[in-house]
PDB file of C-alpha atoms in Angstrom:
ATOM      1  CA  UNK A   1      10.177  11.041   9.883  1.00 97.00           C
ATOM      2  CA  UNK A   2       7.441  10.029  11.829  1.00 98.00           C
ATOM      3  CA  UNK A   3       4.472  11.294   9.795  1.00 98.00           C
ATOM      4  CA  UNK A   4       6.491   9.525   6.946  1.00 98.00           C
ATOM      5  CA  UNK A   5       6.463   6.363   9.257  1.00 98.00           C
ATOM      6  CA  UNK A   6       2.748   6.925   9.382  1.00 98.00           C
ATOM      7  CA  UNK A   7       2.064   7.009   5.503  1.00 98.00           C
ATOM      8  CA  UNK A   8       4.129   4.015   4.855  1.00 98.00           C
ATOM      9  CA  UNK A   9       2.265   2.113   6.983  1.00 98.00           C
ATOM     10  CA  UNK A  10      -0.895   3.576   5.772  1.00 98.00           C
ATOM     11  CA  UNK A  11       0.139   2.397   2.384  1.00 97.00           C
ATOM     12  CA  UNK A  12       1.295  -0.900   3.397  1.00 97.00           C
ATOM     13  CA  UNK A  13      -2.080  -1.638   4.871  1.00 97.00           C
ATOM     14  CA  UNK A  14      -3.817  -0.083   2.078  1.00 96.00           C
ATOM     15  CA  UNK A  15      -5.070  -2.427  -0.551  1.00 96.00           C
ATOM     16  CA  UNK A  16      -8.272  -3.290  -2.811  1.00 96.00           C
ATOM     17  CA  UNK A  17      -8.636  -6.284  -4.715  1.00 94.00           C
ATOM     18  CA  UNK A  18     -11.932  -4.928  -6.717  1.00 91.00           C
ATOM     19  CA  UNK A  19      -9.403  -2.329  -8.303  1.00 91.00           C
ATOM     20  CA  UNK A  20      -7.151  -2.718 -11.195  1.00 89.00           C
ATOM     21  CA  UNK A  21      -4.319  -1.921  -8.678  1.00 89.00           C
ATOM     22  CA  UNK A  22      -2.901  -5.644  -8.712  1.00 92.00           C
ATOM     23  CA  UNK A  23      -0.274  -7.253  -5.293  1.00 93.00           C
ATOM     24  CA  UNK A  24       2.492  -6.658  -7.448  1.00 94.00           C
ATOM     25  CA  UNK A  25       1.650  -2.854  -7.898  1.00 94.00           C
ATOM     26  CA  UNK A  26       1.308  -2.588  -4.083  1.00 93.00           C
ATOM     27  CA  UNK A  27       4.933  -3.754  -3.642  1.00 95.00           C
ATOM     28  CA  UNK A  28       6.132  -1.573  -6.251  1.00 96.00           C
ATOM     29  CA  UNK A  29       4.783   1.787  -4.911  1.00 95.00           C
ATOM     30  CA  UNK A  30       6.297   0.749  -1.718  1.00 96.00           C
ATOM     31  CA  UNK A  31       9.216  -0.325  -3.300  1.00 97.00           C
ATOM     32  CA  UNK A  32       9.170   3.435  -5.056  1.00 96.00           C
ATOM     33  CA  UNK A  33      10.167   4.882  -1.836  1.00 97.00           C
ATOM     34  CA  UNK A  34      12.793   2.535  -0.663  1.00 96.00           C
ATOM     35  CA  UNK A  35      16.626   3.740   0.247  1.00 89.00           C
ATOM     36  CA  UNK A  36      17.687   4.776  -3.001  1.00 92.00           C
ATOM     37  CA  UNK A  37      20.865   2.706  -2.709  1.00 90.00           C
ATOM     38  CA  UNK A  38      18.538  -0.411  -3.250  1.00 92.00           C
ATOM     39  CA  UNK A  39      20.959  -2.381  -0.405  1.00 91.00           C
ATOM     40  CA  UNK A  40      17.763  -3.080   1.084  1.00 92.00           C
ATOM     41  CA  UNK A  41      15.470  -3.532  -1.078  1.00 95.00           C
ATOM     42  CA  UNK A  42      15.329  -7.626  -1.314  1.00 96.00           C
ATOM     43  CA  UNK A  43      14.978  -7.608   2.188  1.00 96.00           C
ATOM     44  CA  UNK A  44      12.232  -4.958   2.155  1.00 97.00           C
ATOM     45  CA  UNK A  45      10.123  -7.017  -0.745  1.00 97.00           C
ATOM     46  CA  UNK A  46      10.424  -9.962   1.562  1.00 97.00           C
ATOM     47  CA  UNK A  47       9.043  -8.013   4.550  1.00 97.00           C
ATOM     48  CA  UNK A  48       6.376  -6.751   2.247  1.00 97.00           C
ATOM     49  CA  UNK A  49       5.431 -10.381   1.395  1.00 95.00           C
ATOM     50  CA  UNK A  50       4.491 -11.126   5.025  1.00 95.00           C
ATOM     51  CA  UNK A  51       2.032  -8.162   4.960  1.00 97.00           C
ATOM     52  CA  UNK A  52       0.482  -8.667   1.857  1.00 96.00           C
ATOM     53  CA  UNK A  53      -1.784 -11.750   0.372  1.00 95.00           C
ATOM     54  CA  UNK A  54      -0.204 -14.284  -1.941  1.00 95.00           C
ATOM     55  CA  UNK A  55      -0.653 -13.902  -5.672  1.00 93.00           C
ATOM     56  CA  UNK A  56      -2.906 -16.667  -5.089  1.00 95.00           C
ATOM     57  CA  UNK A  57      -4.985 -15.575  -2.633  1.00 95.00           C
ATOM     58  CA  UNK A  58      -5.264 -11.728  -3.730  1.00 94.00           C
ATOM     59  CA  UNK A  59      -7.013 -13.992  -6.856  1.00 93.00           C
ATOM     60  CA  UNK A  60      -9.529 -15.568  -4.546  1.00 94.00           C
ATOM     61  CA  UNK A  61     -10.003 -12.048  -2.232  1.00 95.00           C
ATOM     62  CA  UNK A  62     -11.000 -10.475  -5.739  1.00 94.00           C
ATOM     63  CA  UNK A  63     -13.994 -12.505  -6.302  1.00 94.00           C
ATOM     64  CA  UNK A  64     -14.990 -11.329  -2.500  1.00 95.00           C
ATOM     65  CA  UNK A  65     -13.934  -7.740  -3.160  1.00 94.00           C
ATOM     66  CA  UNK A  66     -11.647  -7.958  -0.277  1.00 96.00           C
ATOM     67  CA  UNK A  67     -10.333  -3.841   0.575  1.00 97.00           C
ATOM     68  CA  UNK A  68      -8.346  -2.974   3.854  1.00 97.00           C
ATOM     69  CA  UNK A  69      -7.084  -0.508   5.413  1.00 98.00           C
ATOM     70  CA  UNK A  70      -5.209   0.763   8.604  1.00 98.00           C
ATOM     71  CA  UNK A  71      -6.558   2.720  11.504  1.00 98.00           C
ATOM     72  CA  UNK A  72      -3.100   4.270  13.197  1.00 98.00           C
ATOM     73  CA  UNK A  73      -3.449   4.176  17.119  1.00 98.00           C
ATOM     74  CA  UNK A  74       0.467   5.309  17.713  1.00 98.00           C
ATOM     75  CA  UNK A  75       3.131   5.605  16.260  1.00 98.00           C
ATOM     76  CA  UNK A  76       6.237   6.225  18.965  1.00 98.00           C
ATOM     77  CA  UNK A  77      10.241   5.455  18.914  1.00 97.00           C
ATOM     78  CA  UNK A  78      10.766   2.046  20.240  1.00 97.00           C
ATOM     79  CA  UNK A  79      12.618   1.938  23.562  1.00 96.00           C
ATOM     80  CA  UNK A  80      14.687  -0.016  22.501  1.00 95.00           C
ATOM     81  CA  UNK A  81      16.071   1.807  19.432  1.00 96.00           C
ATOM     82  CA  UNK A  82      19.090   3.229  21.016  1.00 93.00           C
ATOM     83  CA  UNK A  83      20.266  -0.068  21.752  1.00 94.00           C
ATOM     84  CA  UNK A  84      20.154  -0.826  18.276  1.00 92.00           C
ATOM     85  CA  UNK A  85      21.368   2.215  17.076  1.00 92.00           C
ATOM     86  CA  UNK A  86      24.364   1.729  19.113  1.00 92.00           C
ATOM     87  CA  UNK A  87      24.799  -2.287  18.092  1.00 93.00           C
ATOM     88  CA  UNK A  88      24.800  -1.225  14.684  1.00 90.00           C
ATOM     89  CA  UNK A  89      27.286   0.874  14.639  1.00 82.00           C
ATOM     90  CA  UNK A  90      28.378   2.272  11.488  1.00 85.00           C
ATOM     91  CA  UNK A  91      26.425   0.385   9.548  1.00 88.00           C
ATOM     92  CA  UNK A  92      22.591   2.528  10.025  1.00 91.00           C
ATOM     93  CA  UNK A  93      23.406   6.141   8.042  1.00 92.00           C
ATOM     94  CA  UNK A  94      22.778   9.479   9.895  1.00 94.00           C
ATOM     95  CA  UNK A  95      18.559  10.076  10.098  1.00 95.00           C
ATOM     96  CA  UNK A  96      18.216   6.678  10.072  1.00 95.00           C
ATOM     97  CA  UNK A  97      14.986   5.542  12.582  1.00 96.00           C
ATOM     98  CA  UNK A  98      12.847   3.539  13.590  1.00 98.00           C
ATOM     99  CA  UNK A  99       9.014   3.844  14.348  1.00 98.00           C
ATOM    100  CA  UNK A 100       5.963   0.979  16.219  1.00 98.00           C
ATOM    101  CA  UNK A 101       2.812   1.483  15.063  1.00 98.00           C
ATOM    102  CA  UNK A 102       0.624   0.078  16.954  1.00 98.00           C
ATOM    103  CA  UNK A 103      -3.219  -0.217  14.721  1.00 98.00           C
ATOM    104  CA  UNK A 104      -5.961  -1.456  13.555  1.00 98.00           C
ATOM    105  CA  UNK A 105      -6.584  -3.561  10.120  1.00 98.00           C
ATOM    106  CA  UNK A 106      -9.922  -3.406   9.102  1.00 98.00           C
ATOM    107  CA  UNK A 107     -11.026  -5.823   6.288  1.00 97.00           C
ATOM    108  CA  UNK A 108     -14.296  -5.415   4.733  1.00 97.00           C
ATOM    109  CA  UNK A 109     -15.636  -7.215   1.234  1.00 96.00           C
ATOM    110  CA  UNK A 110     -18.938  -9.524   0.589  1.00 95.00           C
ATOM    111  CA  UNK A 111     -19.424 -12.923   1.688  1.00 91.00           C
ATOM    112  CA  UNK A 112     -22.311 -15.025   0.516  1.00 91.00           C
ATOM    113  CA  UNK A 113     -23.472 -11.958  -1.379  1.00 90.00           C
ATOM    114  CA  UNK A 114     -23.625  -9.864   1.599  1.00 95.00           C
ATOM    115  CA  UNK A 115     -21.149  -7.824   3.059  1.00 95.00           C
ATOM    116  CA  UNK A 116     -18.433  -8.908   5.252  1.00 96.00           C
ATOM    117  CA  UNK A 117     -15.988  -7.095   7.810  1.00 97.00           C
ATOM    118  CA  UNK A 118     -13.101  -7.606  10.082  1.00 97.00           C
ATOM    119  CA  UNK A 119     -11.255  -5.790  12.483  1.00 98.00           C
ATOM    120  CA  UNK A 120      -8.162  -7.131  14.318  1.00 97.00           C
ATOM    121  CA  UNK A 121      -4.664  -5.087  16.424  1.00 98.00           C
ATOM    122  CA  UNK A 122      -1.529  -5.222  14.666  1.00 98.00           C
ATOM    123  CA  UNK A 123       1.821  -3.839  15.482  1.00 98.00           C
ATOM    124  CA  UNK A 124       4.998  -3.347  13.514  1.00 98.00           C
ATOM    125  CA  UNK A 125       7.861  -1.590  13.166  1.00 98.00           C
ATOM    126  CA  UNK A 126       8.616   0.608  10.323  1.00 98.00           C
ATOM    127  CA  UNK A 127      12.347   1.440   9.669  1.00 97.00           C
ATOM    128  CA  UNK A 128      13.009   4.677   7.588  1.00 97.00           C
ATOM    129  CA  UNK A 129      16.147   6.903   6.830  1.00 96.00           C
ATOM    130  CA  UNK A 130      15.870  10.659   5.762  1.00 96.00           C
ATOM    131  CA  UNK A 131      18.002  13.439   6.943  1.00 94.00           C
ATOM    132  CA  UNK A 132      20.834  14.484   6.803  1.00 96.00           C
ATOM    133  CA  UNK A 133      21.026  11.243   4.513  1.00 94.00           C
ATOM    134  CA  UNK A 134      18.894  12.188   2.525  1.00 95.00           C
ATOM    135  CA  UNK A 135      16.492  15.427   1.707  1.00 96.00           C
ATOM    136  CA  UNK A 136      13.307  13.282   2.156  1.00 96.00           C
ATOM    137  CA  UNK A 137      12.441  10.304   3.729  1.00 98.00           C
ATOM    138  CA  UNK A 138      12.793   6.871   2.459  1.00 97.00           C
ATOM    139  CA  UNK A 139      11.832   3.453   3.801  1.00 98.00           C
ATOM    140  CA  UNK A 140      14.353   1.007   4.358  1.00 96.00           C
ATOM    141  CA  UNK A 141      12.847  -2.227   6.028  1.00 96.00           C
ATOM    142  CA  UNK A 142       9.360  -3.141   8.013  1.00 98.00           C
ATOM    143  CA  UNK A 143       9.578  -5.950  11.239  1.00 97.00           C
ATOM    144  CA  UNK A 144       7.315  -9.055  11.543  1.00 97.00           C
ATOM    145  CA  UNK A 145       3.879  -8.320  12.038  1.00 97.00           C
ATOM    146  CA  UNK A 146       2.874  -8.189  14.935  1.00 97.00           C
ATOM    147  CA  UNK A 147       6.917  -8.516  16.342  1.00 97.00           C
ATOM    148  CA  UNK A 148       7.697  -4.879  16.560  1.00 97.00           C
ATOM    149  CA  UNK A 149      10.691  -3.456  18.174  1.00 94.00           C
ATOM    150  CA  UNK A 150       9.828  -2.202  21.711  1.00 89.00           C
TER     151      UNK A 150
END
């Protein structure tokens, strides 16, 4: 689970506007992996959105050649997962759990003609279920940015 935790949110992160790999793509690779029951998969594409440029602006980061990508710093079981296993009750299936990563985004394109980078700490929270559930791993949701479970 966790190194599955840790390629999601590789793969969230993960993006280059100077490819033919458009924002809509993006999602649906991510989207590729979700809990195959689909339940949450609306709520997952609306997570996505909050990670991910608009339409509109992935047009404008194109003509910069905007890439990013994540460096992974940790990725541990939130302290406060138990709690929330046990206020869910019934309603998480078995394997389901939860992961903070805790990263760096790094941003780099041109600017002016010259190149351009950024680096800035994020944390999230990547929910997955796999086993016994399931025989691999699947992603079922992603927290805020920056508002990960503790």
């Amino acid at each position: 689970p966790e190194a599955f935790a840790r390629q999601v949110a590789a793969a969230t992160f993960a993006w280059d506007t100077a490819t033919i790999v458009s924002r809509i793509d993006h999602v649906e690779q991510l989207v590729a992996v979700a809990d195959p029951t689909g339940e949450s998969t609306p709520g997952l594409v609306a997570d996505l959105a909050n990670y991910l440029p608009t339409q509109d602006a992935w047009a404008i980061l194109t003509k910069y050649e905007t890439r990013q990508w994540l460096s992974i710093d940790s990725a541990i079981t939130p302290s406060k997962w138990a709690d929330a296993i046990a206020q869910a009750g019934e309603e998480l299936l078995p394997g389901t759990t939860a992961f903070t990563i805790h990263g760096t985004r790094h941003r780099a394109g041109t600017w002016e003609g010259a190149p351009d980078s950024s680096e800035h700490g994020v944390a999230f929270t990547v929910f997955v279920v796999c086993g016994p559930s399931y025989p691999e791993c699947h992603l079922h949701r992603l927290s805020m940015l920056d508002k990960p479970l503790d």
